[in-house]
Amino acid sequence: MVEVNNLSHVDAITYESLRLILGDIMAPVVDLEIQESPNQHGKLSVTIIAEEPVKDYILYEGNNDIAVLYMQNGAMKALFQGILINMRVMAAGEVYYVFMEVITASYLLDYQVHNGSFQDIGMTSHQMIKLIMNLFPGSQMLISIPDQPVGMIAVMYQETVWDFLKRFLSRYGAYLYVDSTKKGICLCFGLQDTKESVSWDHLPYVIKRDIAPKDVEKQLKGQLVYCVESYDVLPLGTQVLFHGKELYIGTIYRGFRNGLLVNQYHLYFKEGLRIKTYYNPNISGISVKGVVTNIMRNQVQVRLQIDALKSYQNQYFYPYSSVAASPDGGGWYCMPKPGDPVRIFFPVSDESKGYAISSVQGESSPASDSPMGNPDLKDITTPDGKTVKFIENGILLSVGEGNGSVTLTNDGKAEFNTKESIIIGAGEEIKITTDGELTLSAGTQATFTSEAGSSINLTDDTIEANASIIWNN
């Protein structure tokens, strides 16, 4: 703590006015330290004196809920409430000193990692926060960020709810603040503009300026910090008027000095309590499985395996990594259909940069002429059976299941096969030339006709020619 002296002792909290409550036990406090700052859980280190029965109850029977109360104006008020996370006991004769470490109940958001995606870009920021906080019944919250549609996907991947909420708030340049005087989870999302009336102008203070490179983008107001000590107990994020300036409590240190509880406050301009947007490094390079639900040009909507929502007002569209696609719409246009499995790949830590790629799910025993069984083979197939196959010695174009095919081979051959008809038409003329043999075959009959009326008809053992003049050599 930066010590600032010459404080007035009026209304100061003393050891005698402090009590620790744990279940049915009320014990006197002999030492205490509290630390609070934005985006952090409030922490309390406290020492009490206890006799053996009380010591045994705390060690073996008491629950984890701790409250430190103080008497002021005839009423008990909360100084700190939280969860016991660590303790040790030191024996001194028949008296025991119990050292305890306590953390605010906001810790309940921060001990287990989760996966979840929020794809409804029409959901507002307040709706998303409330949806998540509904997982923690009885929690209290005050939200001060703009209540506007989020406008982009949000993905929680291998991170706690606490870390996700902090990161989500950074989109708005805001911090998460914990009120340690309230029981249970009590959070402030962003700064509150409620002013607390204090008379601190007569108190000595220290002013600091942080001009480290990381804060180079902050203007002068964002770099200034006023350090003042008072006996007044105020929560984190409170707005106060100090020497005519509207400042906010950004950091708190509480501890005893000369038998009195001294509260050191670090006061910031609002510009000094803004944070840059940051992302989740755990998501970089991973992919999440899903199923296509809708397609629009080269974008897809996907139901992800980790979706946290059952329905959407305005579902997010991912760009699809199509084959040889170009900005003008040229090149290949190979898109999945609804129901097809895909993966959403996140190349960097910013989840808004994610895009959809193809995915093959399940196991099978592919045929030898399938690309799944032979990586040297390539093909493009549509759902209705149209196929382009890059076979070992050429290219095969086919439709249906054997209804028709065209084969072009590397040795210069072309083969056409259909179940029904082959029709060749031209506006001018058709020429068929060869340096070798020309063979035309038919099962029962071959007919050659012209619009002028001439014809040659070939059957099993007959050739019939019809024309006004027939030349025969």
XYZ file of C-alpha atoms in Angstrom, residues 71 144 179 242 323 339 383:
7
model
C -20.711 -2.198 13.199
C -23.916 -0.835 -18.379
C -19.202 -6.256 -5.546
C -12.408 14.310 -6.273
C -13.065 -25.122 -54.735
C -27.820 -31.841 -43.928
C -26.237 -35.424 -55.121
